[in-house]
Amino acid sequence: MSEAPQTKKFQKGERTITPASQQASKYYPAEDEAQPKKTRKAIRPYKPRPSLQPGAVLILLAGRFRGKRVVLLKVLEQGVLLVTGPFKVNGVPLRRVNARYVIATKTTIPLDGLDSSIVEKVGGEKYFARDKKADKKGSEAFFKQGEKPEKKEVASERAEDQKKVDKALLAALKKEPLLLGYLSSTFSLRKGDRPHEMVF
């Protein structure tokens, strides 16, 4: 059996010359291999603020309905809140908002007449999922380029859920005459207002 060739180092004076096969390469790959990032933080379950209780009246600070007062129906996972206007009072439908962009007030509305099964259904992950867009390529899409886009219609199932939620909330709101006016008004700051000193 032939033995594997052994690499030798030649000494020239005081310097040691390494063979070309053992020398470091002059060229390196352009992209390094991606190493998975080590996260030391443990994922903890979301803990809502004590003021975020179902039935509390919230003020929205961002988004399309900023400044509106809404009723909190349920606290969902990872700081998402399920709220509604009600729609008949101030035009805010059933929607999800981030807990960071709301101010909780001391006003609460009883949710006794509200059906819990509807709240569970609306709070599901698939309820607010977007519909898949149809493929725009083709002759039909080419001829529709100049036309106005069709108005998006609300699904009948969502409209029915909104009506049921509004009916239960309006029954509770009518018992206190000032609540309807409070929810229909919008919140705004004027010159000289100090939000950090306000009591909501």
mmCIF file with all atom_site columns, C-alpha atoms in Angstrom:
data_model
loop_
_atom_site.group_PDB
_atom_site.id
_atom_site.type_symbol
_atom_site.label_atom_id
_atom_site.label_alt_id
_atom_site.label_comp_id
_atom_site.label_asym_id
_atom_site.label_entity_id
_atom_site.label_seq_id
_atom_site.pdbx_PDB_ins_code
_atom_site.Cartn_x
_atom_site.Cartn_y
_atom_site.Cartn_z
_atom_site.occupancy
_atom_site.B_iso_or_equiv
_atom_site.pdbx_formal_charge
_atom_site.auth_seq_id
_atom_site.auth_comp_id
_atom_site.auth_asym_id
_atom_site.auth_atom_id
_atom_site.pdbx_PDB_model_num
ATOM 1   C CA . MET A 1 1   ? 0.000   0.000  0.000   1.00 0.00 ? 1   MET A CA 1
ATOM 2   C CA . SER A 1 2   ? 1.277   3.442  -0.914  1.00 0.00 ? 2   SER A CA 1
ATOM 3   C CA . GLU A 1 3   ? 1.442   5.983  1.876   1.00 0.00 ? 3   GLU A CA 1
ATOM 4   C CA . ALA A 1 4   ? -0.163  9.420  1.563   1.00 0.00 ? 4   ALA A CA 1
ATOM 5   C CA . PRO A 1 5   ? 2.343   12.104 0.551   1.00 0.00 ? 5   PRO A CA 1
ATOM 6   C CA . GLN A 1 6   ? 3.472   14.161 3.537   1.00 0.00 ? 6   GLN A CA 1
ATOM 7   C CA . THR A 1 7   ? 3.664   17.938 3.299   1.00 0.00 ? 7   THR A CA 1
ATOM 8   C CA . LYS A 1 8   ? 7.006   19.394 4.243   1.00 0.00 ? 8   LYS A CA 1
ATOM 9   C CA . LYS A 1 9   ? 8.024   22.842 5.423   1.00 0.00 ? 9   LYS A CA 1
ATOM 10  C CA . PHE A 1 10  ? 11.293  24.188 4.078   1.00 0.00 ? 10  PHE A CA 1
ATOM 11  C CA . GLN A 1 11  ? 13.397  26.477 6.210   1.00 0.00 ? 11  GLN A CA 1
ATOM 12  C CA . LYS A 1 12  ? 15.297  29.195 4.408   1.00 0.00 ? 12  LYS A CA 1
ATOM 13  C CA . GLY A 1 13  ? 17.536  30.935 6.885   1.00 0.00 ? 13  GLY A CA 1
ATOM 14  C CA . GLU A 1 14  ? 15.228  31.965 9.746   1.00 0.00 ? 14  GLU A CA 1
ATOM 15  C CA . ARG A 1 15  ? 11.987  32.019 7.650   1.00 0.00 ? 15  ARG A CA 1
ATOM 16  C CA . THR A 1 16  ? 9.748   28.999 7.265   1.00 0.00 ? 16  THR A CA 1
ATOM 17  C CA . ILE A 1 17  ? 8.250   28.613 3.784   1.00 0.00 ? 17  ILE A CA 1
ATOM 18  C CA . THR A 1 18  ? 4.876   26.861 3.670   1.00 0.00 ? 18  THR A CA 1
ATOM 19  C CA . PRO A 1 19  ? 3.905   24.920 0.521   1.00 0.00 ? 19  PRO A CA 1
ATOM 20  C CA . ALA A 1 20  ? 1.260   26.538 -1.755  1.00 0.00 ? 20  ALA A CA 1
ATOM 21  C CA . SER A 1 21  ? -1.266  23.790 -0.923  1.00 0.00 ? 21  SER A CA 1
ATOM 22  C CA . GLN A 1 22  ? -1.340  24.841 2.739   1.00 0.00 ? 22  GLN A CA 1
ATOM 23  C CA . GLN A 1 23  ? -1.347  28.626 2.230   1.00 0.00 ? 23  GLN A CA 1
ATOM 24  C CA . ALA A 1 24  ? -4.497  30.657 2.891   1.00 0.00 ? 24  ALA A CA 1
ATOM 25  C CA . SER A 1 25  ? -6.631  31.408 -0.119  1.00 0.00 ? 25  SER A CA 1
ATOM 26  C CA . LYS A 1 26  ? -6.485  34.936 -1.537  1.00 0.00 ? 26  LYS A CA 1
ATOM 27  C CA . TYR A 1 27  ? -10.100 34.800 -2.668  1.00 0.00 ? 27  TYR A CA 1
ATOM 28  C CA . TYR A 1 28  ? -13.184 34.548 -0.435  1.00 0.00 ? 28  TYR A CA 1
ATOM 29  C CA . PRO A 1 29  ? -16.843 33.986 -1.331  1.00 0.00 ? 29  PRO A CA 1
ATOM 30  C CA . ALA A 1 30  ? -18.751 37.227 -1.949  1.00 0.00 ? 30  ALA A CA 1
ATOM 31  C CA . GLU A 1 31  ? -21.604 36.242 0.349   1.00 0.00 ? 31  GLU A CA 1
ATOM 32  C CA . ASP A 1 32  ? -21.027 34.688 3.716   1.00 0.00 ? 32  ASP A CA 1
ATOM 33  C CA . GLU A 1 33  ? -23.282 31.901 4.877   1.00 0.00 ? 33  GLU A CA 1
ATOM 34  C CA . ALA A 1 34  ? -26.145 33.349 6.896   1.00 0.00 ? 34  ALA A CA 1
ATOM 35  C CA . GLN A 1 35  ? -25.972 32.371 10.537  1.00 0.00 ? 35  GLN A CA 1
ATOM 36  C CA . PRO A 1 36  ? -29.237 32.171 12.481  1.00 0.00 ? 36  PRO A CA 1
ATOM 37  C CA . LYS A 1 37  ? -29.573 35.060 14.900  1.00 0.00 ? 37  LYS A CA 1
ATOM 38  C CA . LYS A 1 38  ? -29.552 33.974 18.520  1.00 0.00 ? 38  LYS A CA 1
ATOM 39  C CA . THR A 1 39  ? -32.386 35.519 20.497  1.00 0.00 ? 39  THR A CA 1
ATOM 40  C CA . ARG A 1 40  ? -32.064 35.447 24.231  1.00 0.00 ? 40  ARG A CA 1
ATOM 41  C CA . LYS A 1 41  ? -35.448 36.995 24.927  1.00 0.00 ? 41  LYS A CA 1
ATOM 42  C CA . ALA A 1 42  ? -38.150 34.502 25.785  1.00 0.00 ? 42  ALA A CA 1
ATOM 43  C CA . ILE A 1 43  ? -41.547 35.044 24.120  1.00 0.00 ? 43  ILE A CA 1
ATOM 44  C CA . ARG A 1 44  ? -43.970 35.876 26.894  1.00 0.00 ? 44  ARG A CA 1
ATOM 45  C CA . PRO A 1 45  ? -47.765 35.943 26.567  1.00 0.00 ? 45  PRO A CA 1
ATOM 46  C CA . TYR A 1 46  ? -49.286 39.400 26.124  1.00 0.00 ? 46  TYR A CA 1
ATOM 47  C CA . LYS A 1 47  ? -50.572 40.951 29.344  1.00 0.00 ? 47  LYS A CA 1
ATOM 48  C CA . PRO A 1 48  ? -53.059 43.800 28.729  1.00 0.00 ? 48  PRO A CA 1
ATOM 49  C CA . ARG A 1 49  ? -53.098 46.993 30.765  1.00 0.00 ? 49  ARG A CA 1
ATOM 50  C CA . PRO A 1 50  ? -55.514 46.892 33.710  1.00 0.00 ? 50  PRO A CA 1
ATOM 51  C CA . SER A 1 51  ? -57.636 49.608 32.064  1.00 0.00 ? 51  SER A CA 1
ATOM 52  C CA . LEU A 1 52  ? -58.242 47.487 28.926  1.00 0.00 ? 52  LEU A CA 1
ATOM 53  C CA . GLN A 1 53  ? -61.261 45.549 30.124  1.00 0.00 ? 53  GLN A CA 1
ATOM 54  C CA . PRO A 1 54  ? -64.159 44.483 27.838  1.00 0.00 ? 54  PRO A CA 1
ATOM 55  C CA . GLY A 1 55  ? -66.807 47.203 27.834  1.00 0.00 ? 55  GLY A CA 1
ATOM 56  C CA . ALA A 1 56  ? -64.343 50.083 28.338  1.00 0.00 ? 56  ALA A CA 1
ATOM 57  C CA . VAL A 1 57  ? -64.660 53.143 26.093  1.00 0.00 ? 57  VAL A CA 1
ATOM 58  C CA . LEU A 1 58  ? -61.403 53.827 24.199  1.00 0.00 ? 58  LEU A CA 1
ATOM 59  C CA . ILE A 1 59  ? -60.137 56.793 22.190  1.00 0.00 ? 59  ILE A CA 1
ATOM 60  C CA . LEU A 1 60  ? -58.376 55.852 18.944  1.00 0.00 ? 60  LEU A CA 1
ATOM 61  C CA . LEU A 1 61  ? -55.128 57.749 18.330  1.00 0.00 ? 61  LEU A CA 1
ATOM 62  C CA . ALA A 1 62  ? -54.136 56.527 14.867  1.00 0.00 ? 62  ALA A CA 1
ATOM 63  C CA . GLY A 1 63  ? -55.598 55.181 11.676  1.00 0.00 ? 63  GLY A CA 1
ATOM 64  C CA . ARG A 1 64  ? -58.636 56.068 9.639   1.00 0.00 ? 64  ARG A CA 1
ATOM 65  C CA . PHE A 1 65  ? -60.881 56.589 12.679  1.00 0.00 ? 65  PHE A CA 1
ATOM 66  C CA . ARG A 1 66  ? -58.433 58.534 14.874  1.00 0.00 ? 66  ARG A CA 1
ATOM 67  C CA . GLY A 1 67  ? -60.180 60.685 17.448  1.00 0.00 ? 67  GLY A CA 1
ATOM 68  C CA . LYS A 1 68  ? -63.254 58.435 17.559  1.00 0.00 ? 68  LYS A CA 1
ATOM 69  C CA . ARG A 1 69  ? -64.517 56.871 20.760  1.00 0.00 ? 69  ARG A CA 1
ATOM 70  C CA . VAL A 1 70  ? -65.141 53.122 20.542  1.00 0.00 ? 70  VAL A CA 1
ATOM 71  C CA . VAL A 1 71  ? -66.225 50.245 22.782  1.00 0.00 ? 71  VAL A CA 1
ATOM 72  C CA . LEU A 1 72  ? -63.760 47.448 23.564  1.00 0.00 ? 72  LEU A CA 1
ATOM 73  C CA . LEU A 1 73  ? -65.300 44.015 22.972  1.00 0.00 ? 73  LEU A CA 1
ATOM 74  C CA . LYS A 1 74  ? -62.357 41.659 23.476  1.00 0.00 ? 74  LYS A CA 1
ATOM 75  C CA . VAL A 1 75  ? -58.583 41.628 23.997  1.00 0.00 ? 75  VAL A CA 1
ATOM 76  C CA . LEU A 1 76  ? -56.992 39.407 21.342  1.00 0.00 ? 76  LEU A CA 1
ATOM 77  C CA . GLU A 1 77  ? -53.468 37.951 21.170  1.00 0.00 ? 77  GLU A CA 1
ATOM 78  C CA . GLN A 1 78  ? -50.290 40.059 21.084  1.00 0.00 ? 78  GLN A CA 1
ATOM 79  C CA . GLY A 1 79  ? -51.823 43.431 21.961  1.00 0.00 ? 79  GLY A CA 1
ATOM 80  C CA . VAL A 1 80  ? -54.642 43.535 19.392  1.00 0.00 ? 80  VAL A CA 1
ATOM 81  C CA . LEU A 1 81  ? -58.050 44.813 20.503  1.00 0.00 ? 81  LEU A CA 1
ATOM 82  C CA . LEU A 1 82  ? -61.443 44.070 18.954  1.00 0.00 ? 82  LEU A CA 1
ATOM 83  C CA . VAL A 1 83  ? -63.510 47.277 19.002  1.00 0.00 ? 83  VAL A CA 1
ATOM 84  C CA . THR A 1 84  ? -66.651 48.782 17.471  1.00 0.00 ? 84  THR A CA 1
ATOM 85  C CA . GLY A 1 85  ? -68.270 52.236 17.411  1.00 0.00 ? 85  GLY A CA 1
ATOM 86  C CA . PRO A 1 86  ? -71.102 51.071 17.417  1.00 0.00 ? 86  PRO A CA 1
ATOM 87  C CA . PHE A 1 87  ? -71.408 51.626 13.671  1.00 0.00 ? 87  PHE A CA 1
ATOM 88  C CA . LYS A 1 88  ? -74.847 53.286 13.954  1.00 0.00 ? 88  LYS A CA 1
ATOM 89  C CA . VAL A 1 89  ? -73.529 55.837 16.455  1.00 0.00 ? 89  VAL A CA 1
ATOM 90  C CA . ASN A 1 90  ? -70.199 57.019 15.002  1.00 0.00 ? 90  ASN A CA 1
ATOM 91  C CA . GLY A 1 91  ? -69.527 54.914 11.890  1.00 0.00 ? 91  GLY A CA 1
ATOM 92  C CA . VAL A 1 92  ? -66.742 52.735 13.312  1.00 0.00 ? 92  VAL A CA 1
ATOM 93  C CA . PRO A 1 93  ? -67.329 49.093 12.281  1.00 0.00 ? 93  PRO A CA 1
ATOM 94  C CA . LEU A 1 94  ? -66.014 45.937 13.917  1.00 0.00 ? 94  LEU A CA 1
ATOM 95  C CA . ARG A 1 95  ? -62.247 46.204 13.567  1.00 0.00 ? 95  ARG A CA 1
ATOM 96  C CA . ARG A 1 96  ? -58.929 45.340 15.209  1.00 0.00 ? 96  ARG A CA 1
ATOM 97  C CA . VAL A 1 97  ? -56.638 48.042 16.606  1.00 0.00 ? 97  VAL A CA 1
ATOM 98  C CA . ASN A 1 98  ? -53.235 48.033 18.271  1.00 0.00 ? 98  ASN A CA 1
ATOM 99  C CA . ALA A 1 99  ? -53.363 48.512 22.047  1.00 0.00 ? 99  ALA A CA 1
ATOM 100 C CA . ARG A 1 100 ? -50.499 51.015 21.865  1.00 0.00 ? 100 ARG A CA 1
ATOM 101 C CA . TYR A 1 101 ? -52.602 53.510 19.920  1.00 0.00 ? 101 TYR A CA 1
ATOM 102 C CA . VAL A 1 102 ? -55.588 53.836 22.247  1.00 0.00 ? 102 VAL A CA 1
ATOM 103 C CA . ILE A 1 103 ? -56.376 55.810 25.392  1.00 0.00 ? 103 ILE A CA 1
ATOM 104 C CA . ALA A 1 104 ? -58.591 53.954 27.845  1.00 0.00 ? 104 ALA A CA 1
ATOM 105 C CA . THR A 1 105 ? -61.232 56.072 29.598  1.00 0.00 ? 105 THR A CA 1
ATOM 106 C CA . LYS A 1 106 ? -62.964 55.425 32.907  1.00 0.00 ? 106 LYS A CA 1
ATOM 107 C CA . THR A 1 107 ? -66.328 55.075 31.129  1.00 0.00 ? 107 THR A CA 1
ATOM 108 C CA . THR A 1 108 ? -67.557 51.499 30.759  1.00 0.00 ? 108 THR A CA 1
ATOM 109 C CA . ILE A 1 109 ? -70.569 49.997 29.018  1.00 0.00 ? 109 ILE A CA 1
ATOM 110 C CA . PRO A 1 110 ? -72.131 46.711 30.201  1.00 0.00 ? 110 PRO A CA 1
ATOM 111 C CA . LEU A 1 111 ? -71.896 43.914 27.635  1.00 0.00 ? 111 LEU A CA 1
ATOM 112 C CA . ASP A 1 112 ? -74.483 41.632 29.230  1.00 0.00 ? 112 ASP A CA 1
ATOM 113 C CA . GLY A 1 113 ? -76.811 41.549 26.217  1.00 0.00 ? 113 GLY A CA 1
ATOM 114 C CA . LEU A 1 114 ? -74.016 40.803 23.757  1.00 0.00 ? 114 LEU A CA 1
ATOM 115 C CA . ASP A 1 115 ? -73.857 37.269 22.347  1.00 0.00 ? 115 ASP A CA 1
ATOM 116 C CA . SER A 1 116 ? -70.439 35.818 23.265  1.00 0.00 ? 116 SER A CA 1
ATOM 117 C CA . SER A 1 117 ? -70.474 33.439 20.271  1.00 0.00 ? 117 SER A CA 1
ATOM 118 C CA . ILE A 1 118 ? -70.486 36.392 17.844  1.00 0.00 ? 118 ILE A CA 1
ATOM 119 C CA . VAL A 1 119 ? -67.552 38.007 19.663  1.00 0.00 ? 119 VAL A CA 1
ATOM 120 C CA . GLU A 1 120 ? -65.603 34.727 19.489  1.00 0.00 ? 120 GLU A CA 1
ATOM 121 C CA . LYS A 1 121 ? -66.403 34.379 15.796  1.00 0.00 ? 121 LYS A CA 1
ATOM 122 C CA . VAL A 1 122 ? -65.359 37.960 14.963  1.00 0.00 ? 122 VAL A CA 1
ATOM 123 C CA . GLY A 1 123 ? -62.216 37.624 17.074  1.00 0.00 ? 123 GLY A CA 1
ATOM 124 C CA . GLY A 1 124 ? -60.997 34.644 15.016  1.00 0.00 ? 124 GLY A CA 1
ATOM 125 C CA . GLU A 1 125 ? -57.910 34.885 12.786  1.00 0.00 ? 125 GLU A CA 1
ATOM 126 C CA . LYS A 1 126 ? -59.705 34.137 9.503   1.00 0.00 ? 126 LYS A CA 1
ATOM 127 C CA . TYR A 1 127 ? -62.520 36.670 9.994   1.00 0.00 ? 127 TYR A CA 1
ATOM 128 C CA . PHE A 1 128 ? -60.437 39.676 8.898   1.00 0.00 ? 128 PHE A CA 1
ATOM 129 C CA . ALA A 1 129 ? -58.363 37.794 6.295   1.00 0.00 ? 129 ALA A CA 1
ATOM 130 C CA . ARG A 1 130 ? -58.138 39.585 2.940   1.00 0.00 ? 130 ARG A CA 1
ATOM 131 C CA . ASP A 1 131 ? -59.650 38.076 -0.168  1.00 0.00 ? 131 ASP A CA 1
ATOM 132 C CA . LYS A 1 132 ? -57.163 36.857 -2.762  1.00 0.00 ? 132 LYS A CA 1
ATOM 133 C CA . LYS A 1 133 ? -56.924 39.262 -5.705  1.00 0.00 ? 133 LYS A CA 1
ATOM 134 C CA . ALA A 1 134 ? -57.777 37.870 -9.113  1.00 0.00 ? 134 ALA A CA 1
ATOM 135 C CA . ASP A 1 135 ? -55.057 37.681 -11.733 1.00 0.00 ? 135 ASP A CA 1
ATOM 136 C CA . LYS A 1 136 ? -55.026 41.051 -13.557 1.00 0.00 ? 136 LYS A CA 1
ATOM 137 C CA . LYS A 1 137 ? -53.293 39.755 -16.678 1.00 0.00 ? 137 LYS A CA 1
ATOM 138 C CA . GLY A 1 138 ? -55.339 39.127 -19.795 1.00 0.00 ? 138 GLY A CA 1
ATOM 139 C CA . SER A 1 139 ? -57.558 40.912 -22.312 1.00 0.00 ? 139 SER A CA 1
ATOM 140 C CA . GLU A 1 140 ? -60.329 41.710 -19.790 1.00 0.00 ? 140 GLU A CA 1
ATOM 141 C CA . ALA A 1 141 ? -57.928 43.595 -17.517 1.00 0.00 ? 141 ALA A CA 1
ATOM 142 C CA . PHE A 1 142 ? -56.547 45.499 -20.545 1.00 0.00 ? 142 PHE A CA 1
ATOM 143 C CA . PHE A 1 143 ? -59.970 46.844 -21.549 1.00 0.00 ? 143 PHE A CA 1
ATOM 144 C CA . LYS A 1 144 ? -60.868 47.758 -17.937 1.00 0.00 ? 144 LYS A CA 1
ATOM 145 C CA . GLN A 1 145 ? -57.848 50.005 -17.436 1.00 0.00 ? 145 GLN A CA 1
ATOM 146 C CA . GLY A 1 146 ? -59.700 53.287 -18.082 1.00 0.00 ? 146 GLY A CA 1
ATOM 147 C CA . GLU A 1 147 ? -62.843 52.363 -16.131 1.00 0.00 ? 147 GLU A CA 1
ATOM 148 C CA . LYS A 1 148 ? -63.504 53.317 -12.532 1.00 0.00 ? 148 LYS A CA 1
ATOM 149 C CA . PRO A 1 149 ? -62.835 50.534 -10.018 1.00 0.00 ? 149 PRO A CA 1
ATOM 150 C CA . GLU A 1 150 ? -65.906 48.776 -8.681  1.00 0.00 ? 150 GLU A CA 1
ATOM 151 C CA . LYS A 1 151 ? -67.040 49.801 -5.219  1.00 0.00 ? 151 LYS A CA 1
ATOM 152 C CA . LYS A 1 152 ? -66.102 47.214 -2.632  1.00 0.00 ? 152 LYS A CA 1
ATOM 153 C CA . GLU A 1 153 ? -69.200 45.777 -1.008  1.00 0.00 ? 153 GLU A CA 1
ATOM 154 C CA . VAL A 1 154 ? -69.303 44.530 2.563   1.00 0.00 ? 154 VAL A CA 1
ATOM 155 C CA . ALA A 1 155 ? -70.040 40.825 2.889   1.00 0.00 ? 155 ALA A CA 1
ATOM 156 C CA . SER A 1 156 ? -73.586 40.086 4.037   1.00 0.00 ? 156 SER A CA 1
ATOM 157 C CA . GLU A 1 157 ? -72.266 37.902 6.870   1.00 0.00 ? 157 GLU A CA 1
ATOM 158 C CA . ARG A 1 158 ? -70.189 40.774 8.267   1.00 0.00 ? 158 ARG A CA 1
ATOM 159 C CA . ALA A 1 159 ? -73.137 43.169 7.980   1.00 0.00 ? 159 ALA A CA 1
ATOM 160 C CA . GLU A 1 160 ? -75.341 40.766 9.958   1.00 0.00 ? 160 GLU A CA 1
ATOM 161 C CA . ASP A 1 161 ? -72.707 40.402 12.682  1.00 0.00 ? 161 ASP A CA 1
ATOM 162 C CA . GLN A 1 162 ? -72.403 44.201 12.888  1.00 0.00 ? 162 GLN A CA 1
ATOM 163 C CA . LYS A 1 163 ? -76.171 44.590 13.260  1.00 0.00 ? 163 LYS A CA 1
ATOM 164 C CA . LYS A 1 164 ? -76.320 42.033 16.069  1.00 0.00 ? 164 LYS A CA 1
ATOM 165 C CA . VAL A 1 165 ? -73.467 43.681 17.976  1.00 0.00 ? 165 VAL A CA 1
ATOM 166 C CA . ASP A 1 166 ? -74.932 47.174 17.465  1.00 0.00 ? 166 ASP A CA 1
ATOM 167 C CA . LYS A 1 167 ? -78.374 46.070 18.653  1.00 0.00 ? 167 LYS A CA 1
ATOM 168 C CA . ALA A 1 168 ? -76.980 44.742 21.949  1.00 0.00 ? 168 ALA A CA 1
ATOM 169 C CA . LEU A 1 169 ? -74.796 47.818 22.532  1.00 0.00 ? 169 LEU A CA 1
ATOM 170 C CA . LEU A 1 170 ? -77.519 50.343 21.645  1.00 0.00 ? 170 LEU A CA 1
ATOM 171 C CA . ALA A 1 171 ? -79.867 48.736 24.167  1.00 0.00 ? 171 ALA A CA 1
ATOM 172 C CA . ALA A 1 172 ? -77.258 49.373 26.885  1.00 0.00 ? 172 ALA A CA 1
ATOM 173 C CA . LEU A 1 173 ? -76.417 52.871 25.610  1.00 0.00 ? 173 LEU A CA 1
ATOM 174 C CA . LYS A 1 174 ? -80.028 54.079 25.583  1.00 0.00 ? 174 LYS A CA 1
ATOM 175 C CA . LYS A 1 175 ? -80.270 53.498 29.333  1.00 0.00 ? 175 LYS A CA 1
ATOM 176 C CA . GLU A 1 176 ? -77.779 56.352 29.836  1.00 0.00 ? 176 GLU A CA 1
ATOM 177 C CA . PRO A 1 177 ? -78.834 59.345 27.675  1.00 0.00 ? 177 PRO A CA 1
ATOM 178 C CA . LEU A 1 178 ? -75.434 61.108 27.655  1.00 0.00 ? 178 LEU A CA 1
ATOM 179 C CA . LEU A 1 179 ? -73.493 58.081 26.388  1.00 0.00 ? 179 LEU A CA 1
ATOM 180 C CA . LEU A 1 180 ? -74.802 58.316 22.812  1.00 0.00 ? 180 LEU A CA 1
ATOM 181 C CA . GLY A 1 181 ? -73.626 61.920 22.512  1.00 0.00 ? 181 GLY A CA 1
ATOM 182 C CA . TYR A 1 182 ? -70.291 61.048 24.162  1.00 0.00 ? 182 TYR A CA 1
ATOM 183 C CA . LEU A 1 183 ? -69.541 58.234 21.695  1.00 0.00 ? 183 LEU A CA 1
ATOM 184 C CA . SER A 1 184 ? -70.642 60.218 18.645  1.00 0.00 ? 184 SER A CA 1
ATOM 185 C CA . SER A 1 185 ? -68.309 63.148 19.475  1.00 0.00 ? 185 SER A CA 1
ATOM 186 C CA . THR A 1 186 ? -64.646 63.095 18.426  1.00 0.00 ? 186 THR A CA 1
ATOM 187 C CA . PHE A 1 187 ? -61.639 63.725 20.650  1.00 0.00 ? 187 PHE A CA 1
ATOM 188 C CA . SER A 1 188 ? -59.175 66.466 19.711  1.00 0.00 ? 188 SER A CA 1
ATOM 189 C CA . LEU A 1 189 ? -56.586 68.681 21.376  1.00 0.00 ? 189 LEU A CA 1
ATOM 190 C CA . ARG A 1 190 ? -56.610 72.466 21.218  1.00 0.00 ? 190 ARG A CA 1
ATOM 191 C CA . LYS A 1 191 ? -53.941 75.040 21.839  1.00 0.00 ? 191 LYS A CA 1
ATOM 192 C CA . GLY A 1 192 ? -52.981 75.047 25.507  1.00 0.00 ? 192 GLY A CA 1
ATOM 193 C CA . ASP A 1 193 ? -54.352 71.551 26.249  1.00 0.00 ? 193 ASP A CA 1
ATOM 194 C CA . ARG A 1 194 ? -52.058 69.369 28.353  1.00 0.00 ? 194 ARG A CA 1
ATOM 195 C CA . PRO A 1 195 ? -52.749 65.688 27.657  1.00 0.00 ? 195 PRO A CA 1
ATOM 196 C CA . HIS A 1 196 ? -50.508 64.473 30.507  1.00 0.00 ? 196 HIS A CA 1
ATOM 197 C CA . GLU A 1 197 ? -52.705 66.345 32.995  1.00 0.00 ? 197 GLU A CA 1
ATOM 198 C CA . MET A 1 198 ? -56.041 65.169 31.581  1.00 0.00 ? 198 MET A CA 1
ATOM 199 C CA . VAL A 1 199 ? -58.214 62.587 33.295  1.00 0.00 ? 199 VAL A CA 1
ATOM 200 C CA . PHE A 1 200 ? -60.085 60.420 30.812  1.00 0.00 ? 200 PHE A CA 1
#
